[in-house]
Short mmCIF file of C-alpha atoms in Angstrom, two decimals:
data_model
loop_
_atom_site.label_atom_id
_atom_site.label_comp_id
_atom_site.label_asym_id
_atom_site.label_seq_id
_atom_site.Cartn_x
_atom_site.Cartn_y
_atom_site.Cartn_z
CA SER F 14 101.11 109.71 113.34
CA VAL F 15 97.57 109.52 114.69
CA THR F 16 94.76 108.29 112.43
CA LEU F 17 91.14 108.45 113.52
CA ALA F 18 88.77 105.61 112.65
CA TYR F 19 85.43 106.09 110.90
CA ASP F 20 82.50 103.93 109.84
CA VAL F 21 83.48 102.82 106.32
CA ALA F 22 81.52 99.55 106.05
CA LYS F 23 79.24 100.69 103.23
CA LEU F 24 82.04 102.62 101.54
CA MET F 25 84.28 99.54 101.39
CA HIS F 26 81.45 97.46 99.94
CA LEU F 27 80.89 100.07 97.22
CA ASP F 28 84.62 100.22 96.50
CA LYS F 29 84.79 96.44 96.10
CA GLU F 30 81.92 96.50 93.61
CA ARG F 31 83.49 99.45 91.77
CA VAL F 32 86.81 97.63 91.39
CA ARG F 33 85.04 94.59 89.94
CA ALA F 34 83.02 96.72 87.54
CA GLY F 35 86.18 98.55 86.45
CA LYS F 36 88.05 95.31 85.74
CA ASN F 37 85.12 93.94 83.78
CA LEU F 38 84.97 97.18 81.78
CA ARG F 39 88.71 96.98 80.95
CA TYR F 40 88.25 93.38 79.83
CA TYR F 41 85.60 94.22 77.23
CA GLU F 42 87.52 97.33 76.12
CA ARG F 43 90.52 95.11 75.34
CA VAL F 44 88.23 92.70 73.49
CA LEU F 45 86.95 95.63 71.42
CA GLU F 46 90.50 96.75 70.60
CA LYS F 47 91.59 93.26 69.52
CA THR F 48 88.54 92.01 67.64
CA GLY F 49 86.57 95.16 66.89
CA LEU F 50 83.42 93.50 68.26
CA ARG F 51 81.36 94.81 71.15
CA GLY F 52 80.41 92.13 73.65
CA LEU F 53 76.83 91.46 74.70
CA ILE F 54 75.87 90.12 78.13
CA ASN F 55 72.78 89.16 80.06
CA PRO F 56 72.97 91.18 83.31
CA ARG F 57 70.86 88.72 85.27
CA LEU F 58 72.34 86.46 87.93
CA CYS F 59 73.40 82.99 86.73
CA SER F 60 72.80 84.07 83.13
CA ASN F 61 75.88 82.06 82.17
CA ILE F 62 73.94 78.81 82.55
CA CYS F 63 70.63 80.17 81.29
CA CYS F 64 69.37 78.28 78.22
CA CYS F 65 66.59 80.73 77.40
CA SER F 66 67.23 82.37 74.02
CA SER F 67 64.67 85.12 74.59
CA CYS F 68 66.65 86.79 77.38
CA GLU F 69 67.46 90.39 76.59
CA LYS F 70 71.16 91.19 76.22
CA VAL F 71 72.84 94.57 76.64
CA ASP F 72 76.11 96.08 75.51
CA ALA F 73 78.79 94.99 78.00
CA ILE F 74 80.90 98.17 77.77
CA GLU F 75 77.95 100.48 78.33
CA TYR F 76 76.61 98.31 81.15
CA TYR F 77 79.85 98.19 83.14
CA ARG F 78 80.73 101.82 82.36
CA SER F 79 77.40 103.05 83.72
CA LYS F 80 77.71 100.72 86.71
CA GLU F 81 81.21 101.98 87.51
CA LYS F 82 80.10 105.60 87.17
CA GLN F 83 77.09 105.01 89.41
CA LEU F 84 79.20 103.33 92.08
CA LEU F 85 81.81 106.09 91.90
CA GLU F 86 79.18 108.76 92.46
CA GLU F 87 77.75 106.84 95.39
CA MET F 88 81.25 106.49 96.85
CA ARG F 89 81.79 110.24 96.60
CA ARG F 90 78.60 110.87 98.55
CA GLN F 91 79.59 108.32 101.16
CA THR F 92 83.09 109.80 101.42
CA GLU F 93 81.65 113.22 102.21
CA GLU F 94 79.56 111.69 104.99
CA VAL F 95 82.43 109.69 106.53
CA PRO F 96 83.69 112.50 108.85
CA ASP F 97 80.21 112.66 110.40
CA HIS F 98 80.47 109.06 111.66
CA PRO F 99 83.57 108.75 113.89
CA LEU F 100 84.00 105.53 115.83
CA GLY F 101 85.75 107.00 118.86
CA MET F 102 89.03 105.19 118.29
CA ALA F 103 92.39 105.99 116.76
CA PHE F 104 95.54 104.25 115.56
CA VAL F 105 98.83 105.71 116.82
CA THR F 106 101.97 104.81 114.86
CA LEU F 107 105.32 105.17 116.66
CA GLN F 108 108.90 104.73 115.52
CA THR F 109 109.86 101.77 117.73
CA GLU F 110 108.14 98.97 119.58
CA ALA F 111 109.76 100.11 122.83
CA MET F 112 107.98 103.48 122.59
CA ALA F 113 104.64 101.75 122.07
CA LYS F 114 105.28 99.46 125.04
CA TYR F 115 106.18 102.45 127.24
CA ILE F 116 102.93 104.25 126.38
CA LEU F 117 100.91 101.07 126.86
CA LYS F 118 102.44 100.55 130.30
CA ASP F 119 101.74 104.19 131.16
CA PHE F 120 98.04 103.97 130.26
CA ASN F 121 97.49 100.58 131.85
CA ALA F 122 98.55 101.71 135.33
CA ILE F 123 95.78 100.34 137.58
CA GLU F 124 94.72 101.92 140.85
CA CYS F 125 94.61 99.26 143.54
CA SER F 126 93.90 100.11 147.21
CA GLY F 127 94.89 103.72 146.72
CA MET F 128 98.25 102.84 145.17
CA LYS F 129 99.35 102.65 141.57
CA CYS F 130 100.69 99.48 140.07
CA CYS F 131 103.35 99.30 137.37
CA GLY F 132 106.17 100.31 139.67
CA GLY F 133 104.29 103.11 141.43
CA ARG F 134 104.37 105.40 138.39
CA GLU F 135 101.23 107.36 137.46
CA PRO F 136 100.19 108.07 133.87
CA GLN F 137 101.69 111.31 132.66
CA PRO F 138 98.98 114.00 132.42
CA SER F 139 98.77 116.83 129.90
CA SER F 140 96.84 120.07 129.62
CA LYS F 141 94.15 118.34 127.54
CA SER F 142 93.79 115.18 129.64
CA LYS F 143 90.63 116.27 131.47
CA THR F 144 89.03 117.68 128.32
CA LEU F 145 89.64 114.49 126.37
CA LYS F 146 88.80 112.28 129.38
CA VAL F 147 92.00 110.32 129.02
CA ASN F 148 91.20 108.26 132.11
CA ARG F 149 88.45 106.52 130.09
CA TRP F 150 90.71 105.54 127.20
CA ARG F 151 91.52 101.89 126.61
CA VAL F 152 94.89 101.28 125.00
CA SER F 153 96.16 98.08 123.39
CA PHE F 154 98.58 97.00 120.70
CA ALA F 155 97.03 97.25 117.26
CA PRO F 156 97.06 94.19 114.99
CA HIS F 157 98.84 94.11 111.66
CA HIS F 158 97.37 96.72 109.32
CA ARG F 159 96.41 94.03 106.80
CA SER F 160 94.72 92.07 109.58
CA VAL F 161 92.22 94.82 110.44
CA TYR F 162 88.60 94.41 109.30
CA TRP F 163 87.79 98.07 108.72
CA GLU F 164 84.19 97.29 107.85
CA ASN F 165 83.65 95.57 111.23
CA LEU F 166 84.95 98.42 113.39
CA SER F 167 81.48 99.97 113.41
CA VAL F 168 80.09 96.87 115.19
CA ARG F 169 81.16 97.59 118.76
CA GLY F 170 79.99 97.94 122.33
CA CYS F 171 76.65 96.39 123.28
CA CYS F 172 75.78 95.66 119.65
CA TRP F 173 78.85 93.47 119.24
CA PHE F 174 78.27 91.59 122.51
CA ILE F 175 74.57 91.02 121.76
CA ARG F 176 75.43 89.79 118.28
CA CYS F 177 78.20 87.51 119.54
CA ILE F 178 76.12 86.08 122.40
CA GLY F 179 73.09 85.52 120.16
CA ILE F 180 75.11 83.67 117.51
CA ASN F 181 76.89 81.47 120.04
CA ILE F 182 73.68 80.62 121.91
CA SER F 183 72.04 79.59 118.64
CA VAL F 184 75.03 77.45 117.70
CA PHE F 185 75.07 75.88 121.17
CA ILE F 186 71.38 74.97 120.95
CA VAL F 187 71.85 73.36 117.53
CA LEU F 188 74.98 71.47 118.49
CA THR F 189 73.48 70.30 121.79
CA PHE F 190 71.24 67.92 119.87
CA LEU F 191 73.60 67.28 116.94
CA THR F 192 76.87 67.03 118.80
CA THR F 193 78.22 63.74 117.56
CA PRO F 194 77.99 62.02 114.18
CA THR F 195 76.56 59.01 116.04
CA ILE F 196 73.10 60.60 115.90
CA ILE F 197 73.37 61.06 112.13
CA ILE F 198 74.75 57.55 111.66
CA ASN F 199 71.91 56.05 113.72
CA THR F 200 69.40 58.00 111.64
CA MET F 201 70.99 56.63 108.48
CA ASP F 202 70.74 53.10 109.89
CA LYS F 203 66.99 53.53 110.35
CA PHE F 204 66.67 54.00 106.60
CA ASN F 205 69.01 51.03 105.89
CA VAL F 206 71.54 53.26 104.18
CA THR F 207 74.57 51.45 105.57
CA LYS F 208 73.12 47.92 105.48
CA PRO F 209 74.61 47.04 102.04
CA ILE F 210 78.06 47.62 103.53
CA TYR F 211 77.56 44.87 106.09
CA TYR F 212 76.17 42.48 103.48
CA LEU F 213 79.61 42.45 101.87
CA ASN F 214 80.91 40.41 104.85
CA ASP F 215 84.27 42.14 104.56
CA PRO F 216 85.71 42.81 108.04
CA ILE F 217 87.98 45.57 106.75
CA ILE F 218 85.11 47.52 105.19
CA SER F 219 82.68 46.87 108.06
CA GLN F 220 85.22 48.06 110.64
CA PHE F 221 86.58 51.00 108.67
CA PHE F 222 83.29 52.39 107.35
CA PRO F 223 81.94 53.65 110.73
CA THR F 224 85.17 55.51 111.43
CA LEU F 225 85.10 56.94 107.91
CA LEU F 226 81.57 58.22 108.55
CA LEU F 227 82.73 59.65 111.89
CA TRP F 228 85.55 61.52 110.19
CA SER F 229 83.26 62.74 107.39
CA PHE F 230 80.60 64.14 109.70
CA SER F 231 83.16 65.47 112.16
CA ALA F 232 84.54 67.46 109.23
CA LEU F 233 81.05 68.61 108.19
CA LEU F 234 79.50 69.67 111.49
CA PRO F 235 82.31 72.11 112.51
CA THR F 236 81.41 74.13 109.42
CA ILE F 237 78.59 75.58 111.52
CA VAL F 238 81.13 76.72 114.11
CA TYR F 239 83.35 78.14 111.38
CA TYR F 240 80.69 80.32 109.78
CA SER F 241 79.30 81.37 113.15
CA THR F 242 82.72 82.81 113.98
CA LEU F 243 82.75 84.74 110.71
CA GLY F 244 79.38 86.22 111.65
CA GLU F 245 80.66 87.58 114.95
CA ALA F 246 82.23 90.57 113.15
CA HIS F 247 85.65 90.53 114.80
CA TRP F 248 87.82 93.61 114.40
CA SER F 249 90.89 91.73 113.21
CA LYS F 250 91.78 88.44 111.55
CA SER F 251 93.88 87.49 114.56
CA SER F 252 91.00 87.68 117.06
CA GLU F 253 88.74 85.92 114.57
CA GLN F 254 91.17 83.04 114.04
CA LEU F 255 91.84 82.75 117.78
CA SER F 256 88.12 82.56 118.57
CA MET F 257 87.59 80.07 115.75
CA MET F 258 90.41 77.85 117.00
CA ARG F 259 89.11 77.73 120.58
CA LYS F 260 85.46 77.12 119.66
CA LEU F 261 86.30 74.50 117.06
CA TYR F 262 88.74 72.71 119.34
CA PHE F 263 86.36 72.36 122.28
CA PHE F 264 83.47 71.38 120.01
CA LEU F 265 85.55 68.69 118.27
CA LEU F 266 86.89 67.54 121.64
CA PHE F 267 83.37 66.83 122.89
CA MET F 268 82.21 65.40 119.59
CA VAL F 269 85.13 63.11 118.78
CA LEU F 270 86.75 62.17 122.10
CA ILE F 271 84.85 62.86 125.32
CA LEU F 272 81.28 61.86 124.48
CA PRO F 273 82.15 58.69 122.49
CA SER F 274 84.52 57.61 125.28
CA LEU F 275 81.72 58.01 127.85
CA GLY F 276 79.28 56.12 125.64
CA LEU F 277 77.09 59.20 125.12
CA THR F 278 75.76 60.45 121.80
CA SER F 279 75.25 64.17 122.37
CA LEU F 280 75.49 66.96 124.89
CA ALA F 281 71.79 66.45 125.65
CA TRP F 282 72.56 62.95 126.91
CA PHE F 283 75.60 64.34 128.74
CA PHE F 284 73.49 66.90 130.65
CA ARG F 285 70.89 64.25 131.37
CA TRP F 286 73.65 62.00 132.68
CA LEU F 287 74.78 64.81 135.01
CA PHE F 288 71.51 66.27 136.31
CA ASP F 289 68.55 63.94 135.66
CA LYS F 290 67.66 62.11 138.89
CA THR F 291 65.74 59.38 137.07
CA PHE F 292 68.64 58.82 134.72
CA LEU F 293 71.09 58.79 137.62
CA GLY F 294 68.89 56.41 139.61
CA GLY F 295 69.39 53.66 137.06
CA GLU F 296 72.30 51.29 136.98
CA ILE F 297 75.30 52.76 135.21
CA ARG F 298 78.01 50.36 134.05
CA PHE F 299 81.12 52.48 134.46
CA GLU F 300 83.18 49.37 133.87
CA CYS F 301 82.19 49.63 130.21
CA VAL F 302 83.79 53.07 129.96
CA PHE F 303 87.42 53.50 128.86
CA LEU F 304 87.65 49.92 127.64
CA PRO F 305 90.87 49.14 125.75
CA ASP F 306 88.70 47.93 122.87
CA GLN F 307 87.65 51.54 122.29
CA GLY F 308 91.24 52.24 121.33
CA ALA F 309 90.75 50.31 118.09
CA PHE F 310 87.95 52.68 117.13
CA PHE F 311 90.15 55.73 117.70
CA VAL F 312 93.09 54.09 115.92
CA ASN F 313 90.87 53.73 112.86
CA TYR F 314 89.82 57.35 113.31
CA VAL F 315 93.44 58.56 113.35
CA ILE F 316 94.22 56.44 110.27
CA ALA F 317 91.22 57.92 108.46
CA ALA F 318 92.23 61.45 109.50
CA GLY F 319 95.79 60.86 108.31
CA LEU F 320 95.15 59.14 104.98
CA VAL F 321 91.69 60.29 103.91
CA GLY F 322 91.85 63.68 105.64
CA SER F 323 95.23 64.60 104.18
CA GLY F 324 94.08 63.60 100.72
CA MET F 325 90.92 65.68 101.05
CA GLU F 326 92.97 68.71 102.12
CA LEU F 327 95.06 68.34 98.98
CA LEU F 328 91.93 68.11 96.83
CA ARG F 329 90.31 71.08 98.65
CA LEU F 330 86.82 69.99 97.60
CA PRO F 331 84.96 72.71 99.59
CA GLY F 332 86.99 75.36 97.80
CA LEU F 333 86.33 73.66 94.47
CA LEU F 334 82.59 73.61 95.19
CA LEU F 335 82.58 77.30 96.10
CA TYR F 336 84.63 78.08 92.99
CA THR F 337 82.09 76.22 90.83
CA ILE F 338 79.18 78.09 92.38
CA ARG F 339 80.87 81.44 91.80
CA LEU F 340 81.53 80.54 88.17
CA MET F 341 77.90 79.56 87.69
CA ALA F 342 76.72 82.83 89.25
CA ALA F 343 78.91 84.94 86.93
CA ARG F 344 77.04 87.11 84.42
CA SER F 345 79.73 87.39 81.75
CA ALA F 346 83.12 86.17 80.58
CA ALA F 347 84.75 89.12 82.36
CA GLU F 348 83.22 88.11 85.68
CA ARG F 349 84.34 84.51 85.13
CA LYS F 350 87.86 85.79 84.53
CA TYR F 351 87.64 87.82 87.75
CA VAL F 352 86.55 84.70 89.67
CA LYS F 353 89.47 82.71 88.26
CA GLU F 354 91.94 85.44 89.23
CA HIS F 355 90.59 85.64 92.80
CA GLN F 356 90.00 81.98 93.59
CA ALA F 357 92.84 81.75 96.15
CA TYR F 358 92.12 82.40 99.83
CA GLU F 359 94.19 83.00 102.91
CA PHE F 360 95.21 80.03 105.03
CA GLU F 361 92.69 79.49 107.85
CA TYR F 362 95.03 78.98 110.79
CA GLY F 363 92.18 78.91 113.31
CA ALA F 364 90.31 76.05 111.65
CA MET F 365 93.50 74.10 110.92
CA TYR F 366 94.84 74.55 114.45
CA GLY F 367 91.54 73.43 115.98
CA TRP F 368 91.34 70.33 113.78
CA THR F 369 94.99 69.34 114.26
CA LEU F 370 94.88 69.88 118.03
CA CYS F 371 91.78 67.68 118.26
CA VAL F 372 93.50 64.74 116.54
CA PHE F 373 96.64 65.35 118.62
CA THR F 374 94.54 65.23 121.80
CA VAL F 375 92.94 61.94 120.70
CA ILE F 376 96.41 60.49 120.13
CA MET F 377 97.66 61.69 123.51
CA ALA F 378 94.54 60.54 125.39
CA TYR F 379 94.90 56.91 124.27
CA SER F 380 98.70 56.82 123.97
CA ILE F 381 99.07 54.96 127.31
CA ILE F 382 95.83 52.95 127.38
CA CYS F 383 96.22 51.88 123.74
CA PRO F 384 99.89 52.41 122.74
CA ILE F 385 99.37 51.19 119.17
CA ILE F 386 97.76 54.54 118.36
CA VAL F 387 101.13 56.31 118.69
CA PRO F 388 102.78 55.16 115.41
CA PHE F 389 99.62 55.97 113.49
CA GLY F 390 99.56 59.34 115.23
CA LEU F 391 103.12 59.91 114.06
CA LEU F 392 102.01 59.01 110.53
CA TYR F 393 99.19 61.55 110.80
CA MET F 394 101.52 64.31 112.02
CA LEU F 395 104.01 63.66 109.20
CA LEU F 396 101.32 63.66 106.51
CA LYS F 397 99.69 66.74 108.04
CA HIS F 398 103.02 68.57 108.01
CA LEU F 399 103.69 67.73 104.36
CA VAL F 400 100.17 68.64 103.23
CA ASP F 401 100.07 71.93 105.14
CA ARG F 402 103.51 72.89 103.86
CA HIS F 403 102.40 72.25 100.29
CA ASN F 404 99.18 74.24 100.76
CA LEU F 405 100.98 77.13 102.44
CA TYR F 406 103.52 77.37 99.62
CA PHE F 407 101.35 76.76 96.57
CA ALA F 408 97.61 76.86 97.35
CA PHE F 409 96.86 79.67 99.82
CA LEU F 410 97.65 83.36 100.07
CA PRO F 411 99.92 84.70 102.84
CA THR F 412 98.10 85.41 106.10
CA HIS F 413 99.06 88.30 108.38
CA LEU F 414 98.32 87.29 111.98
CA ASP F 415 99.60 88.32 115.37
CA ARG F 416 101.82 85.94 117.29
CA GLN F 417 99.06 85.52 119.91
CA VAL F 418 97.27 83.12 117.53
CA HIS F 419 100.26 80.78 117.31
CA LEU F 420 101.05 81.15 121.01
CA GLY F 421 97.41 80.35 121.77
CA ALA F 422 97.71 77.15 119.73
CA VAL F 423 100.86 76.20 121.65
CA ASN F 424 99.12 76.81 124.98
CA GLN F 425 96.11 74.82 123.77
CA THR F 426 98.29 71.72 123.42
CA LEU F 427 98.62 71.62 127.23
CA ALA F 428 95.09 70.20 127.33
CA ALA F 429 96.29 67.02 125.58
CA PRO F 430 98.57 65.65 128.36
CA ILE F 431 96.01 66.70 131.00
CA ILE F 432 93.27 64.70 129.26
CA CYS F 433 95.72 61.81 128.87
CA LEU F 434 96.31 61.79 132.65
CA ILE F 435 92.56 62.06 133.33
CA TRP F 436 91.90 59.08 131.07
CA LEU F 437 94.70 57.12 132.77
CA TYR F 438 93.45 58.03 136.25
CA PHE F 439 89.86 56.95 135.63
CA PHE F 440 91.06 53.80 133.89
CA SER F 441 93.18 52.95 136.93
CA VAL F 442 90.39 53.76 139.41
CA LEU F 443 87.79 51.67 137.56
CA ARG F 444 90.14 48.70 137.21
CA ALA F 445 92.27 48.74 140.40
CA GLY F 446 90.45 51.01 142.84
CA PHE F 447 90.92 54.48 144.28
CA LYS F 448 93.44 53.68 147.05
CA THR F 449 95.95 51.76 144.97
CA SER F 450 99.43 53.17 144.51
CA THR F 451 99.04 53.63 140.75
CA SER F 452 95.79 55.59 141.15
CA LEU F 453 97.19 57.85 143.87
CA PHE F 454 100.40 58.50 141.95
CA THR F 455 98.45 59.32 138.79
CA LEU F 456 96.22 61.70 140.78
CA VAL F 457 99.25 63.54 142.19
CA VAL F 458 100.86 63.87 138.76
CA LEU F 459 97.53 65.09 137.34
CA CYS F 460 97.14 67.77 140.03
CA VAL F 461 100.71 69.01 139.59
CA THR F 462 100.27 69.16 135.80
CA VAL F 463 97.01 71.11 136.10
CA VAL F 464 98.56 73.60 138.55
CA PHE F 465 101.59 74.23 136.34
CA SER F 466 99.40 74.60 133.25
CA LEU F 467 97.15 77.14 134.98
CA LEU F 468 100.16 79.12 136.22
CA ILE F 469 101.61 79.30 132.72
CA THR F 470 98.47 79.94 130.64
CA CYS F 471 96.08 81.82 132.95
CA PHE F 472 98.33 83.71 135.37
CA GLY F 473 101.41 84.24 133.19
CA HIS F 474 103.90 82.78 135.66
CA LEU F 475 106.88 80.53 134.91
CA LYS F 476 107.37 82.18 131.53
CA TYR F 477 111.12 81.66 131.82
CA LEU F 478 110.46 77.95 131.26
CA SER F 479 108.96 78.67 127.85
CA PRO F 480 111.23 78.65 124.77
CA LEU F 481 108.97 81.25 123.12
CA ASN F 482 110.60 84.56 124.00
CA TYR F 483 110.26 87.75 121.98
CA GLU F 484 112.72 90.61 122.25
CA VAL F 485 111.43 94.18 122.27
CA THR F 486 113.25 96.37 119.76
CA GLU F 487 114.71 99.40 121.55
CA GLN F 488 115.69 101.23 118.36
CA ASP F 489 114.12 101.03 114.97
CA GLU F 490 116.29 99.12 112.54
CA ASN F 491 114.43 100.48 109.54
CA THR F 492 115.61 103.46 107.60
CA ALA F 493 113.94 106.84 107.75
CA GLU F 494 112.33 106.12 104.42
CA GLY F 495 110.83 102.94 105.82
CA VAL F 496 109.41 104.84 108.76
CA GLU F 497 107.77 107.37 106.47
CA LYS F 498 106.34 104.54 104.44
CA ASN F 499 104.76 102.90 107.49
CA ILE F 500 103.16 106.07 108.84
CA GLN F 501 100.02 105.89 106.67
CA LEU F 502 99.49 102.15 107.01
CA TYR F 503 96.54 102.28 109.43
CA LEU F 504 94.09 103.87 107.02
CA PRO F 505 91.48 102.14 104.84
CA ARG F 506 92.30 102.20 101.16
CA VAL F 507 89.00 103.94 100.42
CA LEU F 508 90.09 106.92 102.57
CA ASP F 509 93.55 107.20 101.08
CA ASN F 510 94.21 110.43 99.18
CA LYS F 511 95.42 108.32 96.25
CA SER F 512 92.09 106.51 95.88
CA PRO F 513 90.01 107.26 92.76
CA VAL F 514 87.37 109.07 94.82
CA CYS F 515 89.79 111.42 96.56
CA ALA F 516 91.93 111.89 93.45
CA THR F 517 89.04 113.49 91.58
CA GLU F 518 88.61 116.16 94.23
CA GLU F 519 90.50 119.43 94.25
CA PRO F 520 93.84 119.40 96.11
CA GLN F 521 92.72 122.00 98.63
CA LYS F 522 89.74 119.84 99.56
CA ALA F 523 91.76 116.66 100.16
CA LYS F 524 90.84 115.12 103.52
CA THR F 525 93.28 113.57 105.96
CA TYR F 526 90.67 111.73 108.05
CA GLY F 527 92.43 112.40 111.33
CA SER F 528 96.00 111.65 110.27
CA THR F 529 98.31 114.17 111.93
CA GLU F 530 101.21 113.47 109.58
CA GLY F 531 101.39 116.28 107.03
CA SER F 532 97.80 117.35 107.73
CA PRO F 533 96.71 120.96 107.32
CA VAL F 534 95.38 123.05 110.15
CA HIS F 535 91.79 122.25 109.22
CA GLY F 536 92.35 118.46 109.64
CA PHE F 537 90.19 116.48 112.01
CA GLY F 538 91.28 116.57 115.64
CA PRO F 539 90.94 113.96 118.38
CA VAL F 540 87.50 112.72 119.18
CA GLU F 541 86.09 112.83 122.67
CA ASN F 542 86.27 109.46 124.45
CA THR F 543 88.72 108.33 121.81
CA SER F 544 90.20 104.88 122.28
CA SER F 545 93.82 104.93 121.12
CA ASP F 546 95.57 101.81 119.87
CA CYS F 547 99.33 101.69 119.79
#
């Protein structure tokens, strides 16, 4: 089947509000049936915590009934306007993965020096190829149907790139001056916030408290990166989580490992260290960099991440805070019940992968210079595994992501041994010299590791060395009934013929929205410059 894509951002927002209003209406209708009393509510925001007795209250059933009716009428108007706003893309559903891979290979044949790649085979033309401008189509595998953000498909082209670049530049400017928690800790010291800790004269508290602050602020500052990724309006959860993982990992890497190891406090100092002639003209004590004593600081950091961090993930305090705010903002008992029923969220693989990979990189970087960090790193990995398994089973909703997210996390781990070799090389050069046998051997091993990592991750070579192999299904193992069931998957729920909006229309006026499966002759055809996803 072929399903065309349309701009349904506003329609999906209206449908979400309609569903909430409908559930609230059913709640008060059941209350009326059981008690015979009609509920009264204050329709203002945060009226649940309002102590003013003079606030006007309205009948709950009439309020939610009129709201649901109003939203339903608005959805009908928006549904009629949907065919006028095509997005120039389509979802093509095939019977087997092998068929999709064959079509993808056919469309991705690239002309290079007058010859065609992909075995010398040209894309198969048809009588409508020139009319539809097939040579301009871009074809790729579609993500899981539950992973698609239908409301974000309308943000595309230059608008998406401008939005993404603007958000990331703003985040970069902010984080350039607030890169490490050291700046915040120094600011706190100016106001004598941490001085009572040192008056206790307890070496355990005085040594552990700075690392605890580092962990706390390193958990707080990446929140900016997290929400900036949500604002980029990705088309699928997989691309969103992959972008979040990469941005969060590199930000945490600079904040937690690289800059503190170099004795710098922020990226601003790092750029000044690289490019400022006056700064470079001064005497720089490189012998003070990569000291073994710094390993104690990172050992405390790993201990704090393992014990305190794992406990905080079990408590899920950010989720509890958001849950409390949503309860306070509820207008009625029905809305509070709705909040309680929808308090679970999907597991954020991108944020968790970025955080875990950062701690793993810290462990690997100092595993040779400071070997005592290894057993505490093992403790962290065991606790992290147990906590994540508990949260995946009992606390979070299932997440539908493509395998590229998990493969990207596996490839990201290659940075850890490379950084470990870089740390070992500079440590050897600063202590023993450049021409010593240990320094030269470490340099050779580092270069070989970097070359192999680039060949595997960037150029796709040496894949036979990877244990992660996926077999392409030549024939569909599902039954015919299963195939029929999967045909209409790539369609927003608001455009489904079974939705409340479409169900109220006459059967002869039912719209297919570009789906060729079982569509009448007056159904929507392909759109010019359509981008087809397999």
